[in-house]
Amino acid sequence: MSSDVSRRELIVGGAVSGGALWLVLTLPRPLAARAAQASSRPLVLGADEWKTVEAITGRIIPVDHEPGAVEAGCVNFIDKALAHEDAALRPVYRAGLAGVEAVSRKRFAEPFVKLGAEQQDEVLVALESGHADGWPAGGDGIPPEQFFAAVRAHTIIGFLADPKYGGNRDYAGWRVVGYPGGGHHLGGYSPAQMTGKEKITAVWGKEV
Amino acid sequence: MGAKREEFDVCVIGTGAGGGVMIQELAAAGFRVVALQRGPFLQPAQFDDDELRTVIRDQVFSPDQVETYRYDEGSPTETGRFNLTASCVGGTMTHWAGWSWRFRPDDFRVLSSEGPVAGASLADWPITYDELEPFYERAEWEFGVSGDAAGNPFAAPRKRGYPNPAHPGRTASARVALGARQLGYHPFPTPMAINSRPYGGRPECAYGGACQQYGCQIGAKATTLSVSIPKALATRRLDLRPNAMAREITLGKDGRARSVRYLDDRRTEHEVFARHVVVAGNAIGTPHLLLMSRSGSFPHGLANASGLVGRNLTFHHFPAVNFTIDEPALSFTALESHLALDDLHASDAKRGFIRGGVVAEINMLVKQPLTFALVNLPGYPAKRAWGRELKDFLRKFPRAVGVAGILEDLPMEENRVDLDPSVTDRHGLPAPRITHRQHANDLAMNRWFTERLLGIARAAGALESWIPRVPGLLLTDERSAAKGSAHFHGTCRMGDDAKRSVVDRWCRSHDVENLWIVDGSVFPTAGGYNPTLTILANAYRVADHFVREAKRQSL
């Protein structure tokens, strides 16, 4: 079998149904982490693609009084994942990004990145529903909801995975969710910390 | 192939709970053992807390394993990875969570105590609890189980306590205990084979949290990798061969198993000869190997005169409820489970189903942020799975608590493992094909326990509760079925009748006298507890018999 094809099907299928977990085949080494450490410049996405992906991630996890996906650098995580472990998803992104532009122009006569937040959300709601007016028929046969599911899953992973993979910049994601970092990395927890009687110092220096 | 033919006393295929104990005991008794393990020999320094690498991308434990699944014979087949196995030395036990239960006496007598059930292939075990009891004790003391022997009023009788005291709790388990007591239940600390104090030359647990689905970085978690393999290597009688994928057990003219052929990482074939062969590849890997080992006398797979190799696969089923409380739950710390209750375990047909299982506080789906985000939101009543709703949901992480049941599923002959006719793995071998659906009893039990879990959440002061969705693992509706599990049993049943079982009461093949199967495959029924301690205890029992018979020179 072709492991590339099944990986693509699995991550998209898993993202749609919500449980990627271990239902994902993969290359044997964490190459994306190495790539992310080497560079935060685009490896796969073109300059315009980068901006569009970044804008979509910003609507999936928006900024409020705390950082969102843009501030956490999720687009950089996605670029490095597409360069390595998730290379099989490149066609989904290529077709999907062209589709987003087509839908955006059809509905608002502007590219996606020029739209206001509410208009961007309208486009994403249409993609998620699978009924996106203007989405190119035929093409690579990637339906809009699959593209949306892939970017949504990638954004969450970029927000919450270890920063070494290129997202979760300055632990932005872990700060938002209150995760102190890997417990063994922090030296473990005491029984008093397990019951809240003593505070835990997170990997980013604050107490949780 | 090597020019020199080397013959061992015993070849053990698989180094997890069953194989690891056989290796430990047989090497200690003076036998020369060769052990084959399909994956690498990982060291604790190669384990870390990285959720993306370990859990989500699964790059550590079985990165290249391929399985196929279908609901029943008429359903389409899908390719993927459905079972939570580990292929490294130590097997799946390497990333287990440590739950260490003794089955109850009635778990060994399900057919006698329940009577036949339509559509199910219930059976009694050929052994009783009393026969296994001394070996449960041996397993608990070898693996350093921490627990409170007086804590569970519904537990099987025991002669000796646990070697280590119970672990302290965390806020999440304290709240579940509070709720459970309000409902009249009898919660107690979950018995875990993880050191609550230094024991067996291994340190006490650091409570770092990345435990279930992770390798232990300090060796506080007892596994065959941290306990059995080092002991066996120290005897210098173990030849441990990692990256060795067994592909065939060959048969001699005398009808005895003669050798094992295996492939290394470059698909080069090797052959190793032994006087006895122990198969311990788990309830998926074991039938997979036997079914690939075809010969003139066994055209349908080795040791398969009964036709039952691969059949009666059981997985357990796991209703789960997660909820939030009004204070930090600290679910990201410490062990997978700190609290359990057995009040709902006993079979009671008045509930609309037979059998049952244990209920526990469990952090599997709430302990780290990626898993929390990916599997919980689909079950949470949010208007939208992204945007402000997603971010608000993510902020619930620190207050989340999990409870779940570990429930007995009924065996069915048509639930099985066989060889996929078209999909192959990286070695070019046919992928194991899983055919599995649930008995109606499972679905009724799952619904009933889900309601009880929601009740426990309410009593524990849940602000909101929801049912997480993990397709292929958790059951959610009438058509749903587990595609895989972390608990695998039943595919090479043990029994006294050679027509209705694969191995005898000593886990020795009815058909091939020097072939032994020592893993979860031999369980006739699944029990309502995590299976590992029973696999360990049974392996100590079989090894004890093997050594005694060998001394009498009848082997």
PDB file of N, CA, C and O in Angstrom, chain B residues 479-508:
ATOM      1  N   ARG B 479     -24.532   1.132  16.005  1.00  0.00           N
ATOM      2  CA  ARG B 479     -23.726   0.505  14.963  1.00  0.00           C
ATOM      3  C   ARG B 479     -22.244   0.558  15.343  1.00  0.00           C
ATOM      4  O   ARG B 479     -21.405   0.022  14.636  1.00  0.00           O
ATOM      5  N   SER B 480     -21.920   1.244  16.424  1.00  0.00           N
ATOM      6  CA  SER B 480     -20.496   1.447  16.674  1.00  0.00           C
ATOM      7  C   SER B 480     -19.858   0.176  17.218  1.00  0.00           C
ATOM      8  O   SER B 480     -20.496  -0.648  17.864  1.00  0.00           O
ATOM      9  N   ALA B 481     -18.594   0.025  16.895  1.00  0.00           N
ATOM     10  CA  ALA B 481     -17.840  -1.141  17.330  1.00  0.00           C
ATOM     11  C   ALA B 481     -16.395  -0.707  17.512  1.00  0.00           C
ATOM     12  O   ALA B 481     -15.910   0.177  16.815  1.00  0.00           O
ATOM     13  N   ALA B 482     -15.728  -1.333  18.463  1.00  0.00           N
ATOM     14  CA  ALA B 482     -14.311  -1.057  18.633  1.00  0.00           C
ATOM     15  C   ALA B 482     -13.553  -1.669  17.455  1.00  0.00           C
ATOM     16  O   ALA B 482     -13.779  -2.819  17.095  1.00  0.00           O
ATOM     17  N   LYS B 483     -12.665  -0.870  16.857  1.00  0.00           N
ATOM     18  CA  LYS B 483     -11.790  -1.387  15.799  1.00  0.00           C
ATOM     19  C   LYS B 483     -10.506  -1.914  16.421  1.00  0.00           C
ATOM     20  O   LYS B 483      -9.751  -2.637  15.788  1.00  0.00           O
ATOM     21  N   GLY B 484     -10.248  -1.478  17.627  1.00  0.00           N
ATOM     22  CA  GLY B 484      -9.038  -1.893  18.312  1.00  0.00           C
ATOM     23  C   GLY B 484      -9.158  -1.535  19.771  1.00  0.00           C
ATOM     24  O   GLY B 484     -10.222  -1.127  20.241  1.00  0.00           O
ATOM     25  N   SER B 485      -8.058  -1.670  20.494  1.00  0.00           N
ATOM     26  CA  SER B 485      -8.093  -1.503  21.941  1.00  0.00           C
ATOM     27  C   SER B 485      -6.656  -1.455  22.432  1.00  0.00           C
ATOM     28  O   SER B 485      -5.712  -1.538  21.636  1.00  0.00           O
ATOM     29  N   ALA B 486      -6.511  -1.318  23.756  1.00  0.00           N
ATOM     30  CA  ALA B 486      -5.204  -1.564  24.350  1.00  0.00           C
ATOM     31  C   ALA B 486      -5.222  -2.905  25.083  1.00  0.00           C
ATOM     32  O   ALA B 486      -4.230  -3.314  25.654  1.00  0.00           O
ATOM     33  N   HIS B 487      -6.393  -3.558  25.082  1.00  0.00           N
ATOM     34  CA  HIS B 487      -6.563  -4.860  25.741  1.00  0.00           C
ATOM     35  C   HIS B 487      -6.983  -5.862  24.674  1.00  0.00           C
ATOM     36  O   HIS B 487      -8.033  -5.692  24.061  1.00  0.00           O
ATOM     37  N   PHE B 488      -6.172  -6.884  24.462  1.00  0.00           N
ATOM     38  CA  PHE B 488      -6.483  -7.847  23.405  1.00  0.00           C
ATOM     39  C   PHE B 488      -6.469  -9.247  23.997  1.00  0.00           C
ATOM     40  O   PHE B 488      -5.504  -9.614  24.657  1.00  0.00           O
ATOM     41  N   HIS B 489      -7.539  -9.991  23.759  1.00  0.00           N
ATOM     42  CA  HIS B 489      -7.568 -11.345  24.301  1.00  0.00           C
ATOM     43  C   HIS B 489      -8.397 -12.275  23.431  1.00  0.00           C
ATOM     44  O   HIS B 489      -9.202 -11.832  22.611  1.00  0.00           O
ATOM     45  N   GLY B 490      -8.207 -13.578  23.658  1.00  0.00           N
ATOM     46  CA  GLY B 490      -9.182 -14.568  23.221  1.00  0.00           C
ATOM     47  C   GLY B 490      -8.874 -15.342  21.958  1.00  0.00           C
ATOM     48  O   GLY B 490      -9.557 -16.308  21.665  1.00  0.00           O
ATOM     49  N   THR B 491      -7.881 -14.962  21.191  1.00  0.00           N
ATOM     50  CA  THR B 491      -7.739 -15.512  19.848  1.00  0.00           C
ATOM     51  C   THR B 491      -7.052 -16.881  19.801  1.00  0.00           C
ATOM     52  O   THR B 491      -6.936 -17.453  18.717  1.00  0.00           O
ATOM     53  N   CYS B 492      -6.600 -17.397  20.939  1.00  0.00           N
ATOM     54  CA  CYS B 492      -6.074 -18.775  21.020  1.00  0.00           C
ATOM     55  C   CYS B 492      -6.506 -19.348  22.364  1.00  0.00           C
ATOM     56  O   CYS B 492      -5.686 -19.615  23.247  1.00  0.00           O
ATOM     57  N   ARG B 493      -7.795 -19.536  22.508  1.00  0.00           N
ATOM     58  CA  ARG B 493      -8.394 -19.954  23.785  1.00  0.00           C
ATOM     59  C   ARG B 493      -7.703 -21.141  24.434  1.00  0.00           C
ATOM     60  O   ARG B 493      -7.320 -22.085  23.749  1.00  0.00           O
ATOM     61  N   MET B 494      -7.621 -21.119  25.759  1.00  0.00           N
ATOM     62  CA  MET B 494      -7.191 -22.330  26.455  1.00  0.00           C
ATOM     63  C   MET B 494      -8.415 -23.102  26.933  1.00  0.00           C
ATOM     64  O   MET B 494      -9.452 -22.515  27.260  1.00  0.00           O
ATOM     65  N   GLY B 495      -8.279 -24.432  26.917  1.00  0.00           N
ATOM     66  CA  GLY B 495      -9.402 -25.268  27.337  1.00  0.00           C
ATOM     67  C   GLY B 495      -8.979 -26.723  27.378  1.00  0.00           C
ATOM     68  O   GLY B 495      -7.907 -27.094  26.880  1.00  0.00           O
ATOM     69  N   ASP B 496      -9.838 -27.543  27.976  1.00  0.00           N
ATOM     70  CA  ASP B 496      -9.522 -28.970  28.081  1.00  0.00           C
ATOM     71  C   ASP B 496      -9.876 -29.727  26.799  1.00  0.00           C
ATOM     72  O   ASP B 496      -9.294 -30.771  26.508  1.00  0.00           O
ATOM     73  N   ASP B 497     -10.836 -29.224  26.046  1.00  0.00           N
ATOM     74  CA  ASP B 497     -11.334 -29.919  24.860  1.00  0.00           C
ATOM     75  C   ASP B 497     -10.592 -29.419  23.618  1.00  0.00           C
ATOM     76  O   ASP B 497     -10.707 -28.251  23.238  1.00  0.00           O
ATOM     77  N   ALA B 498      -9.814 -30.308  22.983  1.00  0.00           N
ATOM     78  CA  ALA B 498      -8.986 -29.911  21.835  1.00  0.00           C
ATOM     79  C   ALA B 498      -9.827 -29.433  20.655  1.00  0.00           C
ATOM     80  O   ALA B 498      -9.334 -28.725  19.783  1.00  0.00           O
ATOM     81  N   LYS B 499     -11.071 -29.820  20.605  1.00  0.00           N
ATOM     82  CA  LYS B 499     -11.922 -29.369  19.494  1.00  0.00           C
ATOM     83  C   LYS B 499     -12.431 -27.952  19.716  1.00  0.00           C
ATOM     84  O   LYS B 499     -12.852 -27.281  18.791  1.00  0.00           O
ATOM     85  N   ARG B 500     -12.438 -27.510  20.968  1.00  0.00           N
ATOM     86  CA  ARG B 500     -13.036 -26.220  21.276  1.00  0.00           C
ATOM     87  C   ARG B 500     -12.049 -25.244  21.893  1.00  0.00           C
ATOM     88  O   ARG B 500     -12.428 -24.244  22.495  1.00  0.00           O
ATOM     89  N   SER B 501     -10.773 -25.532  21.754  1.00  0.00           N
ATOM     90  CA  SER B 501      -9.759 -24.600  22.252  1.00  0.00           C
ATOM     91  C   SER B 501      -8.459 -24.849  21.496  1.00  0.00           C
ATOM     92  O   SER B 501      -8.296 -25.865  20.816  1.00  0.00           O
ATOM     93  N   VAL B 502      -7.528 -23.914  21.614  1.00  0.00           N
ATOM     94  CA  VAL B 502      -6.269 -23.980  20.863  1.00  0.00           C
ATOM     95  C   VAL B 502      -5.143 -24.546  21.726  1.00  0.00           C
ATOM     96  O   VAL B 502      -4.309 -25.303  21.251  1.00  0.00           O
ATOM     97  N   VAL B 503      -5.129 -24.161  23.015  1.00  0.00           N
ATOM     98  CA  VAL B 503      -4.091 -24.667  23.916  1.00  0.00           C
ATOM     99  C   VAL B 503      -4.747 -25.323  25.128  1.00  0.00           C
ATOM    100  O   VAL B 503      -5.917 -25.059  25.433  1.00  0.00           O
ATOM    101  N   ASP B 504      -3.987 -26.142  25.832  1.00  0.00           N
ATOM    102  CA  ASP B 504      -4.519 -26.827  27.017  1.00  0.00           C
ATOM    103  C   ASP B 504      -4.345 -25.949  28.259  1.00  0.00           C
ATOM    104  O   ASP B 504      -3.925 -24.796  28.171  1.00  0.00           O
ATOM    105  N   ARG B 505      -4.629 -26.530  29.417  1.00  0.00           N
ATOM    106  CA  ARG B 505      -4.591 -25.737  30.656  1.00  0.00           C
ATOM    107  C   ARG B 505      -3.183 -25.228  30.965  1.00  0.00           C
ATOM    108  O   ARG B 505      -3.018 -24.307  31.755  1.00  0.00           O
ATOM    109  N   TRP B 506      -2.156 -25.812  30.370  1.00  0.00           N
ATOM    110  CA  TRP B 506      -0.784 -25.332  30.562  1.00  0.00           C
ATOM    111  C   TRP B 506      -0.341 -24.437  29.410  1.00  0.00           C
ATOM    112  O   TRP B 506       0.840 -24.169  29.231  1.00  0.00           O
ATOM    113  N   CYS B 507      -1.291 -24.023  28.590  1.00  0.00           N
ATOM    114  CA  CYS B 507      -1.030 -23.116  27.472  1.00  0.00           C
ATOM    115  C   CYS B 507      -0.110 -23.759  26.430  1.00  0.00           C
ATOM    116  O   CYS B 507       0.665 -23.086  25.742  1.00  0.00           O
ATOM    117  N   ARG B 508      -0.218 -25.080  26.356  1.00  0.00           N
ATOM    118  CA  ARG B 508       0.553 -25.843  25.391  1.00  0.00           C
ATOM    119  C   ARG B 508      -0.401 -26.243  24.279  1.00  0.00           C
ATOM    120  O   ARG B 508      -1.529 -26.666  24.549  1.00  0.00           O
TER     121      ARG B 508
END
